[in-house]
GROMACS .gro file of C-alpha atoms in nm:
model
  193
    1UNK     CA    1   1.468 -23.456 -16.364
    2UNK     CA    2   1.823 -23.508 -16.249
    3UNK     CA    3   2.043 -23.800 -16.267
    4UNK     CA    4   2.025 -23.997 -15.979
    5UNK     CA    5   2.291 -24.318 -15.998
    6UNK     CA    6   2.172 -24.423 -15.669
    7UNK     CA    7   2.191 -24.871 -15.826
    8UNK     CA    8   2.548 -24.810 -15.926
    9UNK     CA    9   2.624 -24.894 -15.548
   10UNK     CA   10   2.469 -25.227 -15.534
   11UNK     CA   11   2.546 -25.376 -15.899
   12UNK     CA   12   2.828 -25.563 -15.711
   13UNK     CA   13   2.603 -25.727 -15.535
   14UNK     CA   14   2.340 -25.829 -15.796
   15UNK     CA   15   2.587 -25.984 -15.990
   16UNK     CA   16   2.740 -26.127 -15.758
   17UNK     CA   17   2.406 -26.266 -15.634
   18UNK     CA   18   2.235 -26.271 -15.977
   19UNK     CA   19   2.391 -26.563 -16.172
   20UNK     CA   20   2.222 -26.604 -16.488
   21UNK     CA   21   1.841 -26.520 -16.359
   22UNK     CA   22   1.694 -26.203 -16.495
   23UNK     CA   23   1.643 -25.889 -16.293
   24UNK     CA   24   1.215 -25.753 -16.256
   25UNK     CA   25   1.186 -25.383 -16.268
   26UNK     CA   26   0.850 -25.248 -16.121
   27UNK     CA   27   0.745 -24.936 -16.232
   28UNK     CA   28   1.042 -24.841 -16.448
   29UNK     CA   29   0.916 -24.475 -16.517
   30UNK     CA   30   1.112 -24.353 -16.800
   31UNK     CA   31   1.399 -24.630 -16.798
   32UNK     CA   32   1.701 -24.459 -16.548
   33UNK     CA   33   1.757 -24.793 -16.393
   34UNK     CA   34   1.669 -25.020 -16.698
   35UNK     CA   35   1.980 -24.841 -16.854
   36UNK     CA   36   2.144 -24.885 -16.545
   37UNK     CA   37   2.075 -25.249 -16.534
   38UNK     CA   38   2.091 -25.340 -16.904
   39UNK     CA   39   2.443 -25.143 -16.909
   40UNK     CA   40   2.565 -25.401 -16.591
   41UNK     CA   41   2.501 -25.648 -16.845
   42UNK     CA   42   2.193 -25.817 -16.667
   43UNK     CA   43   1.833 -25.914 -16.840
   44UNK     CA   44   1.570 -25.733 -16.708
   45UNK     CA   45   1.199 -25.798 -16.743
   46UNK     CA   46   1.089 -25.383 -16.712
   47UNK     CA   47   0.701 -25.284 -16.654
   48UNK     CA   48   0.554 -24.938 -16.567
   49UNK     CA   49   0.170 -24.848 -16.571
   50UNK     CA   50   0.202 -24.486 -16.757
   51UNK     CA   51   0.299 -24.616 -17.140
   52UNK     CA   52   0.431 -24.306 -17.208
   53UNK     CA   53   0.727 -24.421 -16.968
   54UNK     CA   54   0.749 -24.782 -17.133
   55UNK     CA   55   0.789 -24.635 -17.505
   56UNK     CA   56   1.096 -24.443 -17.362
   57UNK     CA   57   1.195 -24.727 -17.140
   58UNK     CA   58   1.224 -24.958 -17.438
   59UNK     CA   59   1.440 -24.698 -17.675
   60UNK     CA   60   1.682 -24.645 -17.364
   61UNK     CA   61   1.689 -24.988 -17.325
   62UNK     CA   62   1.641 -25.161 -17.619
   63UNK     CA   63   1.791 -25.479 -17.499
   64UNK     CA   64   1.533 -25.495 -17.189
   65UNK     CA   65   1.175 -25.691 -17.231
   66UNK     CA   66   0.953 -25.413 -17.138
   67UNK     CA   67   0.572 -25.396 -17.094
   68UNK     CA   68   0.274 -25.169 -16.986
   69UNK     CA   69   0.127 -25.326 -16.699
   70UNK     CA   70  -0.017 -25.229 -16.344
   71UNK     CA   71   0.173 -25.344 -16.033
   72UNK     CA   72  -0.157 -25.490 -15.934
   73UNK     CA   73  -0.164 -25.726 -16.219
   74UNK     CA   74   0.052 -26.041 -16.138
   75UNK     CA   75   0.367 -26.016 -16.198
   76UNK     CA   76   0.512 -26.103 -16.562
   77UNK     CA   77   0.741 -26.346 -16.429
   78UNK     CA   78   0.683 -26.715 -16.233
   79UNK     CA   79   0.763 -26.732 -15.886
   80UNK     CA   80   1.116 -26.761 -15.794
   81UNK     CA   81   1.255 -26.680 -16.081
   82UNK     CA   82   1.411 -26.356 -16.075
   83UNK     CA   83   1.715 -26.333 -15.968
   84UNK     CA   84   1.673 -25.945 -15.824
   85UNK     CA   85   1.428 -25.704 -15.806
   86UNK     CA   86   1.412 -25.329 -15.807
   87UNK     CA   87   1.161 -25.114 -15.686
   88UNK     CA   88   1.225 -24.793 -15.681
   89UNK     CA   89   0.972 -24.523 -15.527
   90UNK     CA   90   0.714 -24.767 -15.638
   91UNK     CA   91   0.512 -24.966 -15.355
   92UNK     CA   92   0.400 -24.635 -15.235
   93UNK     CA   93   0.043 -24.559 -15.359
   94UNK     CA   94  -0.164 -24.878 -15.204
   95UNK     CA   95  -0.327 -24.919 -14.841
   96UNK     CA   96  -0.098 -25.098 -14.590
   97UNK     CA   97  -0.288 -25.417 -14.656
   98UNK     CA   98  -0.219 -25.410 -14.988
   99UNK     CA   99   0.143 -25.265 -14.949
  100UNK     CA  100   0.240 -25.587 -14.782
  101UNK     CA  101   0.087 -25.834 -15.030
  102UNK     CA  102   0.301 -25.681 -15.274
  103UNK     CA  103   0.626 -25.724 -15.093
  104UNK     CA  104   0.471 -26.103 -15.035
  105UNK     CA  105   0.478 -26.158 -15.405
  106UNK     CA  106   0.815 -25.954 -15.470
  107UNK     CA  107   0.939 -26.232 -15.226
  108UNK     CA  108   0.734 -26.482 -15.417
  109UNK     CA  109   0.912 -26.350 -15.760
  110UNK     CA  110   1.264 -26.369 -15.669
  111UNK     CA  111   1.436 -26.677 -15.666
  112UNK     CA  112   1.595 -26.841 -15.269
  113UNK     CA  113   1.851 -26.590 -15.187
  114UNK     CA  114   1.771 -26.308 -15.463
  115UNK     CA  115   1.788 -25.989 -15.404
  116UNK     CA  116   1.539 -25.718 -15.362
  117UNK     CA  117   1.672 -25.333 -15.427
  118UNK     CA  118   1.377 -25.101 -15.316
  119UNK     CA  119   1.329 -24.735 -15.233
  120UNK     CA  120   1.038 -24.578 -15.036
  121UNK     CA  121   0.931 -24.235 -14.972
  122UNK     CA  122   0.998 -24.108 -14.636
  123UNK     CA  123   0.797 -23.922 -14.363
  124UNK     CA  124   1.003 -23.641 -14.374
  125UNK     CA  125   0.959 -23.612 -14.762
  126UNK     CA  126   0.801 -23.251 -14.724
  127UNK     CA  127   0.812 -23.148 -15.063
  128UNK     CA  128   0.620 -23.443 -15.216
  129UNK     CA  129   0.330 -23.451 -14.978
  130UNK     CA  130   0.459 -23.593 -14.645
  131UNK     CA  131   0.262 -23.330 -14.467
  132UNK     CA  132  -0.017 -23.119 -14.503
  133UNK     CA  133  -0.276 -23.342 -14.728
  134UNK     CA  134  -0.589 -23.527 -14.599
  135UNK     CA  135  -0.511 -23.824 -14.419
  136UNK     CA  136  -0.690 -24.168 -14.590
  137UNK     CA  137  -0.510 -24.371 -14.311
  138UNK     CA  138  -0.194 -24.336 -14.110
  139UNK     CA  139   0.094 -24.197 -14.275
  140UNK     CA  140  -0.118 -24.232 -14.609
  141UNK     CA  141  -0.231 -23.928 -14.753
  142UNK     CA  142  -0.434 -23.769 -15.059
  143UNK     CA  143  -0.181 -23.565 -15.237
  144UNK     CA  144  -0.280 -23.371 -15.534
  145UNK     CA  145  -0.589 -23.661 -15.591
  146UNK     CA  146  -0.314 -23.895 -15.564
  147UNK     CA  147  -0.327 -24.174 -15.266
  148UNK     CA  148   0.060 -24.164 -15.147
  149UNK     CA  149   0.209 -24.364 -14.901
  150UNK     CA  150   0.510 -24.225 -14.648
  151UNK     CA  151   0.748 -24.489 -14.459
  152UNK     CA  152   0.940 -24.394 -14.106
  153UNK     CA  153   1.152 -24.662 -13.966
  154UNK     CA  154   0.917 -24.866 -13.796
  155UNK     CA  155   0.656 -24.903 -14.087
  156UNK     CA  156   1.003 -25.007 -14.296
  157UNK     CA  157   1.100 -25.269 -14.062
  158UNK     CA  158   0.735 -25.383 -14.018
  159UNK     CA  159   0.702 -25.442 -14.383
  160UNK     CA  160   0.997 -25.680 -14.410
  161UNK     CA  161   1.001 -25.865 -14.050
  162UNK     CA  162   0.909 -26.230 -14.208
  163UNK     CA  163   1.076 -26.380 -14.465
  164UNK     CA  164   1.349 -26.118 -14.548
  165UNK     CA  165   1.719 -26.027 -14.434
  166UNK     CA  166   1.801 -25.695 -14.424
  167UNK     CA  167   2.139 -25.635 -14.582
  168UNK     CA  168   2.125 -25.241 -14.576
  169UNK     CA  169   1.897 -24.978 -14.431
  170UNK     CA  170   1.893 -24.583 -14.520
  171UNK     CA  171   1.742 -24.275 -14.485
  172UNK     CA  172   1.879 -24.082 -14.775
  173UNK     CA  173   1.790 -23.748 -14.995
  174UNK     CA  174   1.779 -23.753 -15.398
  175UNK     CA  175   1.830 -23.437 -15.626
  176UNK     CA  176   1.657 -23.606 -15.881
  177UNK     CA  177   1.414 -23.361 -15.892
  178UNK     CA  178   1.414 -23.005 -15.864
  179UNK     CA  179   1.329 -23.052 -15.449
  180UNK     CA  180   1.542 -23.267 -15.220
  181UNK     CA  181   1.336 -23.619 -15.204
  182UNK     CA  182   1.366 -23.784 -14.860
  183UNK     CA  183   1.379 -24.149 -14.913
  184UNK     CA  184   1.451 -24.485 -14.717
  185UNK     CA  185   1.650 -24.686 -14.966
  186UNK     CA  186   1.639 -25.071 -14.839
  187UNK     CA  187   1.838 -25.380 -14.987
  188UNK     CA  188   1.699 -25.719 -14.886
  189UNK     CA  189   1.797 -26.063 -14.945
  190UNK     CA  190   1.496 -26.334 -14.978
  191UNK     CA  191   1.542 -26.544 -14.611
  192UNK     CA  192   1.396 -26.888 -14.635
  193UNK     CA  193   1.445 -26.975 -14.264
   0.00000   0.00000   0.00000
């Protein structure tokens, strides 16, 4: 894996936005962002199902709180109480059902007005299983035993039409990995209105 310094962008913002709250991380793989974070100076709450990724995340990052836990579990911190969070190629792997119940409790985690930084794989992600793999429902496929989820515009705005503004909207490519990844990199701010 490559470097990919895709937060550096929107740190303005979080801090801006952030105050003293602490930043959630779901699914912080081996700890890229956590550094990221950590480095900007914020206090991150960190969690990743594979423990292999939250013994690394925790050396990078020694100053993060960092835990093994499934995205399924609740959430390690009380409603509206984080400040941001980050989400980065994360929310993918669930039916649509229970895609948007997690996006109701990121909204539920983050304090009025917080931010949510998320990233979401793309339908024209070809090299990571966009295409080609038996279909378990639309635009959610098997890939490699794996249940993936892939996002095109309207499934992106569909998942955040209540209760969010949308401060930014993308379709981007990563060289994070050895293949282009497409991506739809979204920054939302919790709406209360």
């Amino acid at each position: 894996m490559f470097s990919d310094p895709w937060l550096h962008r929107w740190l303005p913002l979080v801090l801006e936005s952030n105050g003293a709250a602490p930043v959630l991380e779901i699914g912080c793989g081996m700890g890229d962002d956590t550094v990221t974070l950590v480095g900007a100076g914020l206090t991150v709450m960190a969690f990743d199902k594979a423990l292999t990724g939250v013994v690394a995340t925790r050396l990078r990052a020694p100053a993060a709180t960092v835990e093994c836990r499934d995205i399924r579990d609740p959430f390690p911190m009380a409603e509206g109480s984080a400040g941001c969070v980050v989400a980065s190629l994360t929310l993918h792997y669930f039916p649509w059902a229970q895609t948007l119940d997690l996006v109701d409790r990121v909204r539920s985690t983050l304090q009025p007005g917080g931010i949510f930084l998320c990233r979401l794989n793309s339908t024209h992600d070809k090299h990571f299983g966009a295409c080609g793999h038996a279909v378990i429902e639309p635009s959610y496929y098997l890939v490699d035993g794996q249940p993936k989820r892939f996002f095109d515009e309207a499934s992106v705005d569909q998942l955040f039409e209540r209760g969010w503004q949308v401060l930014s909207k993308e379709h981007r490519v990563t060289t994070k990995y050895i293949h282009q990844k497409a991506l739809w990199e979204v920054v939302l701010r919790r709406s209360d209105t």
